[in-house]
mmCIF file of C-alpha atoms in Angstrom:
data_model
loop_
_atom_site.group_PDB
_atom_site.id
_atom_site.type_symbol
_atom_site.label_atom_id
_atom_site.label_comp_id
_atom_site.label_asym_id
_atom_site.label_seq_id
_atom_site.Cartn_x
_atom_site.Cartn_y
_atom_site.Cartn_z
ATOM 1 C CA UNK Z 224 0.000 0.000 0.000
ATOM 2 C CA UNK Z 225 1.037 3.776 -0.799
ATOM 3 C CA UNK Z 226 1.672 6.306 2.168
ATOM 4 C CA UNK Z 227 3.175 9.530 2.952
ATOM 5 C CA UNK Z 228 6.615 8.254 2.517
ATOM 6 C CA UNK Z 229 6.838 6.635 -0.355
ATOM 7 C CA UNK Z 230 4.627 9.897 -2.428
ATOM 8 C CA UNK Z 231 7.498 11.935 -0.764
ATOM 9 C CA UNK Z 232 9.847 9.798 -2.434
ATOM 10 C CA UNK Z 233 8.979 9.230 -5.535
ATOM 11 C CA UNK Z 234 8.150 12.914 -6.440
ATOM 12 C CA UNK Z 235 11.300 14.103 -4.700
ATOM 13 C CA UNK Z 236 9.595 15.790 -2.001
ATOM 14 C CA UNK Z 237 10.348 16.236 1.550
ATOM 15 C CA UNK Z 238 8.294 14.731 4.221
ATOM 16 C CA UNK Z 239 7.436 18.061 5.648
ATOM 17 C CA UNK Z 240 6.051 18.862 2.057
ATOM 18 C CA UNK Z 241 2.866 18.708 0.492
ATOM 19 C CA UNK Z 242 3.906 16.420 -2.303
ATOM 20 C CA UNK Z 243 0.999 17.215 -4.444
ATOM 21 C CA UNK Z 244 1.206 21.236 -4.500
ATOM 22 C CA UNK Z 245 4.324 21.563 -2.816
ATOM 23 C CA UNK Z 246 3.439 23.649 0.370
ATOM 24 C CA UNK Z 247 5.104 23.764 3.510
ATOM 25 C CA UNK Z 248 3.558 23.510 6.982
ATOM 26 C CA UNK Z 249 3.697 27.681 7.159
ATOM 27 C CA UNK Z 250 2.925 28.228 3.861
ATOM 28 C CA UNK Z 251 -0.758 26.062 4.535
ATOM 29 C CA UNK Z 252 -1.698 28.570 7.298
ATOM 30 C CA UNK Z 253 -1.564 31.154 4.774
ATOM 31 C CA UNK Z 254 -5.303 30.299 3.131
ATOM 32 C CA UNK Z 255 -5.247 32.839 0.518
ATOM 33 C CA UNK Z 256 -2.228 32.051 -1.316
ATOM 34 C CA UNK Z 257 -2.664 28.483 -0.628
ATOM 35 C CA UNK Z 258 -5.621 29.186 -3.421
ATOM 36 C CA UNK Z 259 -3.242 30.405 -6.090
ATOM 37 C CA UNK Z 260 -0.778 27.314 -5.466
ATOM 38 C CA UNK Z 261 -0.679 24.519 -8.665
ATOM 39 C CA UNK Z 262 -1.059 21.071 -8.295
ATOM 40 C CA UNK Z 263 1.209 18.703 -10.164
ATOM 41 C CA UNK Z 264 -1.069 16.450 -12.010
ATOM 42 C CA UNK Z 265 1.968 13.350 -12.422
ATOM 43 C CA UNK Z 266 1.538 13.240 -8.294
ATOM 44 C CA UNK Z 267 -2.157 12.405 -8.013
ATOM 45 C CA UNK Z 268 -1.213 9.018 -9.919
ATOM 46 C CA UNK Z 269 0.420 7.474 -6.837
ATOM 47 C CA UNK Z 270 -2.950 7.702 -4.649
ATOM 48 C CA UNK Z 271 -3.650 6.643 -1.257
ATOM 49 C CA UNK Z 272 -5.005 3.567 0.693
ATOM 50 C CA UNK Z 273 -8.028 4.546 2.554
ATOM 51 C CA UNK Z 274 -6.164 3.006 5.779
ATOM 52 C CA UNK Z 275 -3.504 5.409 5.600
ATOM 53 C CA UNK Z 276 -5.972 8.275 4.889
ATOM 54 C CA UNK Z 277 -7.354 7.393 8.444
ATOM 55 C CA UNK Z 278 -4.635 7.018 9.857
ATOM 56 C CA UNK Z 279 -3.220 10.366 8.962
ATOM 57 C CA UNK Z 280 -6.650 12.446 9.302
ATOM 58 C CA UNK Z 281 -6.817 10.698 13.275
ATOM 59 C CA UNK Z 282 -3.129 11.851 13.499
ATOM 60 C CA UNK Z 283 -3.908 15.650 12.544
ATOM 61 C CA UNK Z 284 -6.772 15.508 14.897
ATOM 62 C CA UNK Z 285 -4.942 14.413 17.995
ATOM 63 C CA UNK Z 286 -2.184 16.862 17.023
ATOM 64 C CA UNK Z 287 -4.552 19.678 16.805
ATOM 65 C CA UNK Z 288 -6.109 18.320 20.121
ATOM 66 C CA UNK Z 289 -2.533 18.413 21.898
ATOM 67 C CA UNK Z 290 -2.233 21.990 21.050
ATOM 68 C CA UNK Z 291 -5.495 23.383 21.359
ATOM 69 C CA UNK Z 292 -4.727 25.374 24.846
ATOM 70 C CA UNK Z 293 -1.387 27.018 22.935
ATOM 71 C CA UNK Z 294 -2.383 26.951 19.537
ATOM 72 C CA UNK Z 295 0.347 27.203 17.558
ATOM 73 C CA UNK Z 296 1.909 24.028 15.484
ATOM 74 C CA UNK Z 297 5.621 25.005 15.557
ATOM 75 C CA UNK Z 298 6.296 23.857 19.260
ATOM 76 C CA UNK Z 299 8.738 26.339 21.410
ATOM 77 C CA UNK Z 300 10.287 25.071 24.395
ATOM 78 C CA UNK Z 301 8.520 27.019 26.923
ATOM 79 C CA UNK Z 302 5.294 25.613 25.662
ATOM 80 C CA UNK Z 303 6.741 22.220 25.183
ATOM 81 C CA UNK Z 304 6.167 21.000 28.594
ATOM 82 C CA UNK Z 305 2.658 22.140 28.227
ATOM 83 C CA UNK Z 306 1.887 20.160 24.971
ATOM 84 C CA UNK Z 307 3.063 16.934 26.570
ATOM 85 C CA UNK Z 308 1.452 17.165 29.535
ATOM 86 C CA UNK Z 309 -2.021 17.821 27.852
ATOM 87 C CA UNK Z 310 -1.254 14.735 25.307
ATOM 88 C CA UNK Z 311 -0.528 12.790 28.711
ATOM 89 C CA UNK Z 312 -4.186 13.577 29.978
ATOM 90 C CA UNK Z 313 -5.436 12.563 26.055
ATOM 91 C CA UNK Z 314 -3.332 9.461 26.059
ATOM 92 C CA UNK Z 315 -5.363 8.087 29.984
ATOM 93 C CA UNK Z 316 -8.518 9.346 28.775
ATOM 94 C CA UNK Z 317 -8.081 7.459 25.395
ATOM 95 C CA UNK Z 318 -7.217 4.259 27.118
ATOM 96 C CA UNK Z 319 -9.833 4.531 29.883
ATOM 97 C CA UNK Z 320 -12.872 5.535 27.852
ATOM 98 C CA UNK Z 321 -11.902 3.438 24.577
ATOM 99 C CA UNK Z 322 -9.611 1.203 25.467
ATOM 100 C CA UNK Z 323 -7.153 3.012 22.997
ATOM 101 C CA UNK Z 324 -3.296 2.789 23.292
ATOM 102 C CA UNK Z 325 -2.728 5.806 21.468
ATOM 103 C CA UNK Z 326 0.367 7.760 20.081
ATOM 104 C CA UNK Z 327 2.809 5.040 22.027
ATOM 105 C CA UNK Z 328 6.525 4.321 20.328
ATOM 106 C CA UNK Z 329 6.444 0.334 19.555
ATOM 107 C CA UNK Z 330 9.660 -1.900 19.576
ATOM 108 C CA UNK Z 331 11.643 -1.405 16.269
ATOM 109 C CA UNK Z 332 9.317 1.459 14.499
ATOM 110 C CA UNK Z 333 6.185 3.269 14.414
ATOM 111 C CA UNK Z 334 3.425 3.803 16.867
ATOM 112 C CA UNK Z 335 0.479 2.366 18.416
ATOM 113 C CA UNK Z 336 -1.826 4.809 15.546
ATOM 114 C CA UNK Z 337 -2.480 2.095 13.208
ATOM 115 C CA UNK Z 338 -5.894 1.409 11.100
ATOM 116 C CA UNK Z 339 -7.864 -0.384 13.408
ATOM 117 C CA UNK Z 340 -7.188 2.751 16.313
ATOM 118 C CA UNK Z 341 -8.276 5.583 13.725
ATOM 119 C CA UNK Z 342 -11.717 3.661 12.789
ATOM 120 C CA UNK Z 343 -12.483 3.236 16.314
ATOM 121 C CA UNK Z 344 -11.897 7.093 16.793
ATOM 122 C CA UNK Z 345 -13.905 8.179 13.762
ATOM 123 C CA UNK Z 346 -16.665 5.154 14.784
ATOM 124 C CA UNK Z 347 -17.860 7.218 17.772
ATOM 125 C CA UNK Z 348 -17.358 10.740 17.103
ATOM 126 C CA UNK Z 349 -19.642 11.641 20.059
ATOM 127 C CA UNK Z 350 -16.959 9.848 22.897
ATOM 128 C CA UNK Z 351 -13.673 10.861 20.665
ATOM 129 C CA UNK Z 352 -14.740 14.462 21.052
ATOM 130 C CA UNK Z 353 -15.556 14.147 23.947
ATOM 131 C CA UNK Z 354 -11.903 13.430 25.198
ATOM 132 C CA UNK Z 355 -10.470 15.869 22.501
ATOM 133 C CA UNK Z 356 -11.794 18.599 23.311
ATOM 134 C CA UNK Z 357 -12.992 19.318 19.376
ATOM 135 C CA UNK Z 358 -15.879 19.618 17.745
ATOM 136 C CA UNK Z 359 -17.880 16.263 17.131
ATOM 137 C CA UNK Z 360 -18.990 17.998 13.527
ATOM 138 C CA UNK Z 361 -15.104 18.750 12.746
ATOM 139 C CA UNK Z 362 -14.110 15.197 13.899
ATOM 140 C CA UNK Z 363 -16.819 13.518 11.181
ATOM 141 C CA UNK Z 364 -16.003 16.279 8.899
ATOM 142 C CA UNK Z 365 -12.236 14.452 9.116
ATOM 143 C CA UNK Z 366 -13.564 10.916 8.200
ATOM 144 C CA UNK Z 367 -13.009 9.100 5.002
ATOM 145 C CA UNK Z 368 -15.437 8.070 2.858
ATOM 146 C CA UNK Z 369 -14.515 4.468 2.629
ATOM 147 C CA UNK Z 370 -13.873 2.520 -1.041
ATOM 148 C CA UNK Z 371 -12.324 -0.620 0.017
ATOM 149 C CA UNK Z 372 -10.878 -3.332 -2.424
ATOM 150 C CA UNK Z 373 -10.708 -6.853 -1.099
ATOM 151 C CA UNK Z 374 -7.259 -6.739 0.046
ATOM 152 C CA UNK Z 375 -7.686 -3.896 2.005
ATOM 153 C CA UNK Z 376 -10.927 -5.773 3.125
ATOM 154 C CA UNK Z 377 -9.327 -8.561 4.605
ATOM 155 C CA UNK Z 378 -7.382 -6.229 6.600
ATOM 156 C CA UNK Z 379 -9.530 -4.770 8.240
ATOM 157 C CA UNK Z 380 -11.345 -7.618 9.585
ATOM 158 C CA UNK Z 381 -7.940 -8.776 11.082
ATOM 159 C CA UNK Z 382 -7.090 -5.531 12.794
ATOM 160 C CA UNK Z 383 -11.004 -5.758 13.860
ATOM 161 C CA UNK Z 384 -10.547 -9.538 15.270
ATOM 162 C CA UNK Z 385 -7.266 -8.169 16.674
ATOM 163 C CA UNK Z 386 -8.951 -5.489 19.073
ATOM 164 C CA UNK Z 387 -11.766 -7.750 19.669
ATOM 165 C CA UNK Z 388 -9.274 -10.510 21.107
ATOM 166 C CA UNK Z 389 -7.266 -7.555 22.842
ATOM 167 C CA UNK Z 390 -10.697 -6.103 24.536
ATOM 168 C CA UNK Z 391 -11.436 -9.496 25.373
ATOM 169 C CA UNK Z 392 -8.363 -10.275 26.914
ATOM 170 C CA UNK Z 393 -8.283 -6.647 29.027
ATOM 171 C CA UNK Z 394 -11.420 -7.472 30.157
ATOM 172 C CA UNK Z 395 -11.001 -11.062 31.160
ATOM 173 C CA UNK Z 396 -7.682 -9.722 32.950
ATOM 174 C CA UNK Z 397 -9.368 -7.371 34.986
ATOM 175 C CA UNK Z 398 -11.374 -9.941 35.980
ATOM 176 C CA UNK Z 399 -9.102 -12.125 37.237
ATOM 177 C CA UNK Z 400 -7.359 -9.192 38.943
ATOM 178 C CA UNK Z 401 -11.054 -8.444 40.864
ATOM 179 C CA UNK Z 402 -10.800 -12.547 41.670
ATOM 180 C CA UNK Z 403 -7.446 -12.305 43.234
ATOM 181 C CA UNK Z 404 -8.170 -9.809 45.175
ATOM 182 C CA UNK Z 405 -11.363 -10.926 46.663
ATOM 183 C CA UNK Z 406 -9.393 -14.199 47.436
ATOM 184 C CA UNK Z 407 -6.882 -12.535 49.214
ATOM 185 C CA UNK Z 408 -9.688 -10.509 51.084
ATOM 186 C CA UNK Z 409 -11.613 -13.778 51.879
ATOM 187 C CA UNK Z 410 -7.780 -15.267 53.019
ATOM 188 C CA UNK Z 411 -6.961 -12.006 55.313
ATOM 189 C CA UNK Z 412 -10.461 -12.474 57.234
ATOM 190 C CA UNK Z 413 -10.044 -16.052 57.700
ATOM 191 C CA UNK Z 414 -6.505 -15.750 59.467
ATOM 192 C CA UNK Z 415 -8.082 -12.972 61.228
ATOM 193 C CA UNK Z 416 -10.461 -15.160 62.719
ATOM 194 C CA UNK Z 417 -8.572 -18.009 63.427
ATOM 195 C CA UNK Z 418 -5.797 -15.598 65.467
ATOM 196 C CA UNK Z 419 -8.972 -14.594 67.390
ATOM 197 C CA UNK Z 420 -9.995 -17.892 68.137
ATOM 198 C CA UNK Z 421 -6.344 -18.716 69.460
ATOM 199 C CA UNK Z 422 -6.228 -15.541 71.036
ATOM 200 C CA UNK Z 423 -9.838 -16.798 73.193
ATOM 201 C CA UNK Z 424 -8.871 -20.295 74.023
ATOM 202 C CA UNK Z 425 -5.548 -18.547 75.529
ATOM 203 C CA UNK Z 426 -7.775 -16.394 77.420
ATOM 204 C CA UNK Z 427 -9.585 -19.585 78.635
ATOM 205 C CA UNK Z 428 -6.772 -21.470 79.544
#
């Protein structure tokens, strides 16, 4: 499947460049010129795959949400702390609410935003704004319309099986965890009341 990446390479573009119309991230503030800018017709050949589409629209989203109490893009240092500390608060809410690891470094590359996270965000708009803190008509404004070949079919239903074993499991875990600890409850007031009854039958004799 295409991303980001490999438009960026093959058109020569950097990363941090619209590949398409060639715009930088200040340049796109700038709405009025933005207008005026060409596109490169050769570019639109190399498409995208609706999954990365989702991916990246959930990724803007959550950036935007990070930043909403500074709002700026370009981070400075003095806001820094800020930023992360607000995407901290996103990240628990995320996991608590949803059961969503979200923006997480994995071992060897990438991050816990993969297919299956973004649908789930743009599946409930309601709860995802919710935790955002953005407007649930701008979050379903940021969906994609979905055209999905059968390749891209039978990936989905894995990363859907995959959360649905992974919810499963949580669940069952936390379960076990409640077990354990009423065991060790019913445990502590059973030696309690055996030291009580050793403690009378001293008393007696």
């Amino acid at each position: 499947m295409v991303d980001g990446k490999v438009c960026s390479a093959l058109s020569n573009t950097s990363s941090m460049m619209c590949h398409i119309c060639k715009a930088t991230i200040s340049k796109m503030n700038d709405i009025v010129s933005l207008k005026s800018y060409s596109v490169e017709p050769e570019t639109l050949q190399f498409e995208l795959s609706v999954l990365h589409a989702y991916i990246r629209c959930f990724e803007c989203l959550l950036h935007i949400a990070c930043r909403l109490e500074v709002k700026i893009w370009k981070v400075t240092k003095d806001k820094k702390e800020l930023i992360e500390k607000r995407k901290k608060n996103l990240q628990i809410e995320f996991r608590r609410k949803m059961i969503l690891i979200v923006d997480i470094p994995k071992s060897g590359s990438g991050t816990t935003n993969d297919g299956n996270t973004a649908r789930r965000f743009f599946a409930n708009p309601s709860l995802s704004s919710e935790i955002t803190g953005l407007s649930e008509n701008e979050t379903k404004r940021n969906e994609v319309d979905e055209y999905i070949d059968d390749e891209e079919s039978e990936l989905v239903e894995g990363f859907e099986e995959e959360i649905d074993y992974e919810s499963e499991k949580c669940e069952q875990n936390e379960e076990e965890k409640d077990d354990e600890v009423e065991e060790e409850n019913d445990e502590g007031v059973e030696k309690a009341k055996e030291e009580d009854f050793k403690d009378e039958q001293h008393r007696t004799i």
